[in-house]
mmCIF file of C-alpha atoms in Angstrom:
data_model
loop_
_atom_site.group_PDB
_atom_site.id
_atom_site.type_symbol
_atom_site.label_atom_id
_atom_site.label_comp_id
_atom_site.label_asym_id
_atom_site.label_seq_id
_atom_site.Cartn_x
_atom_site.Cartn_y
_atom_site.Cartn_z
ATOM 1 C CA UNK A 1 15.654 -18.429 -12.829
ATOM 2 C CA UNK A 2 14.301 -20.631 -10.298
ATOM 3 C CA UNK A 3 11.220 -22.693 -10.805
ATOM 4 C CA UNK A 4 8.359 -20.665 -8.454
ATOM 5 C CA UNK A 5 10.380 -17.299 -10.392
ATOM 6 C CA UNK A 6 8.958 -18.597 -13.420
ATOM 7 C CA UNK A 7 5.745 -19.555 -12.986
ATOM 8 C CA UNK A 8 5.111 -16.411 -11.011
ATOM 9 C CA UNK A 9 6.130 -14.565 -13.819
ATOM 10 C CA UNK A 10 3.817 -16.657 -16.161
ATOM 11 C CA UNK A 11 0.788 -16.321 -14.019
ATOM 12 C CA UNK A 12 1.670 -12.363 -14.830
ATOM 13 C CA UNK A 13 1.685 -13.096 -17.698
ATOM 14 C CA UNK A 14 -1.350 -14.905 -18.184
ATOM 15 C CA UNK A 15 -3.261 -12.316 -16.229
ATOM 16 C CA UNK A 16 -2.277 -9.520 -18.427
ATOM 17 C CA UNK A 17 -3.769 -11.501 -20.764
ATOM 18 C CA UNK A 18 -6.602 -12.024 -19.052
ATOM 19 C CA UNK A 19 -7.267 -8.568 -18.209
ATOM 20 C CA UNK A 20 -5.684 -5.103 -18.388
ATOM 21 C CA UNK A 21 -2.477 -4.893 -17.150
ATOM 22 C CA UNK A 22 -2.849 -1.788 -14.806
ATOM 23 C CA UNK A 23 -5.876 -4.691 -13.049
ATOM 24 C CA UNK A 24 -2.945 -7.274 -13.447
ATOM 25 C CA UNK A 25 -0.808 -5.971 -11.207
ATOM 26 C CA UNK A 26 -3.168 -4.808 -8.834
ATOM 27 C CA UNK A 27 -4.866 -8.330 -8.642
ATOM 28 C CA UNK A 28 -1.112 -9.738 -7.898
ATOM 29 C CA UNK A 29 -0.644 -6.734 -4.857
ATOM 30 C CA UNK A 30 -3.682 -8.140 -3.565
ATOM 31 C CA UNK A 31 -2.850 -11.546 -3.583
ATOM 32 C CA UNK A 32 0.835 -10.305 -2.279
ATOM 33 C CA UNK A 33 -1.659 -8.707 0.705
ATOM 34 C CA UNK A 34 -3.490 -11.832 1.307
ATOM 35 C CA UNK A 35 -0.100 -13.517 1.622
ATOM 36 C CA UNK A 36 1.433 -11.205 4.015
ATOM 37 C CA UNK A 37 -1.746 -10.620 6.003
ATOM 38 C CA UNK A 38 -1.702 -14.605 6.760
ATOM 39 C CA UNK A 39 1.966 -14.769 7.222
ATOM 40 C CA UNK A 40 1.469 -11.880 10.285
ATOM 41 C CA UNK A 41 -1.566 -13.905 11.669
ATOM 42 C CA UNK A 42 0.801 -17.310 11.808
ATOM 43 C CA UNK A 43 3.522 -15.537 13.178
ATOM 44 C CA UNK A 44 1.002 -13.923 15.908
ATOM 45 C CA UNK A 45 0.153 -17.594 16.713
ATOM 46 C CA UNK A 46 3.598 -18.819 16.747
ATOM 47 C CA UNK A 47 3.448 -20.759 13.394
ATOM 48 C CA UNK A 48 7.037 -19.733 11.958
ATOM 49 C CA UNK A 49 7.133 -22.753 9.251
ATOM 50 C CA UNK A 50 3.469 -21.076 7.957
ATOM 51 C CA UNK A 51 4.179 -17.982 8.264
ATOM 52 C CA UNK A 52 7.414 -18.783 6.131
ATOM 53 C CA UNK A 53 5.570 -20.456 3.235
ATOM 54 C CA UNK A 54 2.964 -17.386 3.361
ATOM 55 C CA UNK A 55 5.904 -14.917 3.151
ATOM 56 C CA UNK A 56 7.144 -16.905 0.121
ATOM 57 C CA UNK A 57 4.328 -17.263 -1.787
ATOM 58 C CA UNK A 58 4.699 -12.571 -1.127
ATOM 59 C CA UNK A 59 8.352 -13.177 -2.250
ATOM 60 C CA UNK A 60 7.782 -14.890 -4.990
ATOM 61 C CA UNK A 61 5.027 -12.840 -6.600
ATOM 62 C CA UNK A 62 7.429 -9.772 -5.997
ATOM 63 C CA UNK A 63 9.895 -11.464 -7.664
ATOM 64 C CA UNK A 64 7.860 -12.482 -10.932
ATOM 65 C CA UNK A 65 6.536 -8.510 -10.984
ATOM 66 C CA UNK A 66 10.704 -7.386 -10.704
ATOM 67 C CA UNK A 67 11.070 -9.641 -13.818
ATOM 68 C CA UNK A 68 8.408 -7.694 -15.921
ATOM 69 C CA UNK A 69 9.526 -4.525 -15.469
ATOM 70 C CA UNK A 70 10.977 -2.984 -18.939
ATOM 71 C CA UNK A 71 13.641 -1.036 -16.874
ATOM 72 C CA UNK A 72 14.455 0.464 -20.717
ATOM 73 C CA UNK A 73 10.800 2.082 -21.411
ATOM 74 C CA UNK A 74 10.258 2.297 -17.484
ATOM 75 C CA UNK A 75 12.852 4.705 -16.780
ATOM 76 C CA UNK A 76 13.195 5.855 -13.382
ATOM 77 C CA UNK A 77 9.406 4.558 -12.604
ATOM 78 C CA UNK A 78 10.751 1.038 -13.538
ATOM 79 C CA UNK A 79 13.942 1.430 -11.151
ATOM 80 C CA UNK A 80 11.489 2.795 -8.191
ATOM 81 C CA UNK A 81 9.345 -0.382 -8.650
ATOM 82 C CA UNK A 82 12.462 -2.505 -8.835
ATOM 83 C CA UNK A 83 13.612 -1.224 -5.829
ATOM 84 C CA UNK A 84 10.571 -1.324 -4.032
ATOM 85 C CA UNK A 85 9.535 -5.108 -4.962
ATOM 86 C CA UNK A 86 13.609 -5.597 -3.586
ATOM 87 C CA UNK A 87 13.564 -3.671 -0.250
ATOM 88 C CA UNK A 88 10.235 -5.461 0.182
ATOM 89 C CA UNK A 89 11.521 -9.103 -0.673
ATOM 90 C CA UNK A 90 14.543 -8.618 1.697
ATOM 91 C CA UNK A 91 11.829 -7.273 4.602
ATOM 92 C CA UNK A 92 9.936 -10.072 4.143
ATOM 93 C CA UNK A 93 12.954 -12.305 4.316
ATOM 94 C CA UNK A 94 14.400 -10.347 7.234
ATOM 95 C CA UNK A 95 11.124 -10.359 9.329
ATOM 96 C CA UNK A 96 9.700 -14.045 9.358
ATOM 97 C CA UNK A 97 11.770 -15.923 12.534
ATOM 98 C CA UNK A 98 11.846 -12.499 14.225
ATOM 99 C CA UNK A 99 10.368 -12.250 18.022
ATOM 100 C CA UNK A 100 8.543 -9.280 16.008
ATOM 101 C CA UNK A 101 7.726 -10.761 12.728
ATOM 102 C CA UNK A 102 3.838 -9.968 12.625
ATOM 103 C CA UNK A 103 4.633 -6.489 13.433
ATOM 104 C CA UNK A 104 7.182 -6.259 10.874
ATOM 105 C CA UNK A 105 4.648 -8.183 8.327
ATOM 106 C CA UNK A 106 1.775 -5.693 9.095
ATOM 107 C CA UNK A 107 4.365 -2.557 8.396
ATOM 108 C CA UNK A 108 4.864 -4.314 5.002
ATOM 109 C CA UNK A 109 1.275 -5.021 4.296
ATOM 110 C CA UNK A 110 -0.010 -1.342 4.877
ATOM 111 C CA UNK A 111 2.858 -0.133 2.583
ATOM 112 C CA UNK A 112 1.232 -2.463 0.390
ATOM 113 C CA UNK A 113 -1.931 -1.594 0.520
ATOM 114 C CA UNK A 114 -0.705 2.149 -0.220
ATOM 115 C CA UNK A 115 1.087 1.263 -3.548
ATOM 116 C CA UNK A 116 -1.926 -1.358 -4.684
ATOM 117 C CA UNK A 117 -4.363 1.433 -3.828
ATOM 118 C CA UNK A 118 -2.028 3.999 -6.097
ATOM 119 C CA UNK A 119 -2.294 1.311 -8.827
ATOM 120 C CA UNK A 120 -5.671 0.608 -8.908
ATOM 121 C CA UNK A 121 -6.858 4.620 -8.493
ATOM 122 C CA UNK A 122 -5.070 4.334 -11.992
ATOM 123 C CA UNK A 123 -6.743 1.405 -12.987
ATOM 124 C CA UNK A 124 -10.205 3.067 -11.869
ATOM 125 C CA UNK A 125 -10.452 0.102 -9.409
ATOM 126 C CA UNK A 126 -11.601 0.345 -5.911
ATOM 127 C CA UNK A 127 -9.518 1.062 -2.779
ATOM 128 C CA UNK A 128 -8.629 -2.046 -1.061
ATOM 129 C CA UNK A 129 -7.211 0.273 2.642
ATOM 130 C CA UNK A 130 -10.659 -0.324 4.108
ATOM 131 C CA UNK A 131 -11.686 -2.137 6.935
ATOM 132 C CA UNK A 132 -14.289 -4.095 5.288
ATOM 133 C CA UNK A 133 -11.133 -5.247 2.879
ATOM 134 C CA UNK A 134 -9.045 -6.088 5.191
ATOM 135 C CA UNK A 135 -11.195 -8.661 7.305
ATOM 136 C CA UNK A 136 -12.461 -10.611 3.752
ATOM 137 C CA UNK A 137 -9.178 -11.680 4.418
ATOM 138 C CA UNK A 138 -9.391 -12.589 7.892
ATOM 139 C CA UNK A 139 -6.861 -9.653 9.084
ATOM 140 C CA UNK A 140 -7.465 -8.297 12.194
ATOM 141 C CA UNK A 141 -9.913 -5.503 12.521
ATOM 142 C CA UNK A 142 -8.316 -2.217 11.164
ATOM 143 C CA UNK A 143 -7.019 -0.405 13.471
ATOM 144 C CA UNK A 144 -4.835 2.352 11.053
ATOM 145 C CA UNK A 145 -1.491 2.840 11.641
ATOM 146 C CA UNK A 146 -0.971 4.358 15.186
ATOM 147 C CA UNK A 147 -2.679 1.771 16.877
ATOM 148 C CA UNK A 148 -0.648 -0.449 19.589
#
């Protein structure tokens, strides 16, 4: 286990700690968000090396999530989320570099934003989709999916 695995996983663990774990993990998709969202604005602008740290900082949250999941009590929940938080680490991977790397990134943070807003309608948290949400952030203004 690398050394940004494991403290990703501890800050997981503190924060279930901390707090309920269903608002855990929805606090760590929004900071996965936050990352992303930044990673597609540097990449807009042309700044590959940020963007690349930003998309890290996504990767390794991901990664420290994978490692909590009880894939014997999860059943096939557990292996969805494991294969989720994988496809999404190799898109991530795949995408920053890529003449089309903040498109890619914003593809990845709506899918995001779908599964955090899943988890925190079971955490009786509010929806983070909104515009309003989005551009605390400094995304660009929401435009929904179809936009160009």
């Amino acid at each position: 286990m690398t050394l940004p695995m494991a403290r990703a996983i501890d800050a997981y663990r503190r924060a279930a700690t901390a707090v309920p774990p269903a608002h855990a993990v929805v606090l760590l998709y929004d900071e996965v968000v936050n990352a992303l969202t930044h990673a597609e604005q540097h990449a807009r602008l042309g700044r590959y090396d940020v963007a690349f740290e930003r998309g890290q900082r996504a990767v390794t949250i991901l990664r420290g999530l994978r490692g909590t999941l009880d894939m014997d009590r999860g059943g096939t929940l557990a292996q969805q989320l494991c294969d989720t938080y994988t496809r999404n680490i190799f898109a991530i991977n795949a995408a920053i570099g890529k003449a089309d790397a903040a498109e890619r990134l914003r593809a990845l943070v709506l899918g995001l934003v779908a599964l955090r807003d899943a988890f925190a309608a079971l955490a009786a948290m509010e929806p983070r989709g909104t515009p309003r949400r989005l551009e605390e952030i400094g995304a660009p203004p929401w435009q929904g999916p179809d936009a160009a």
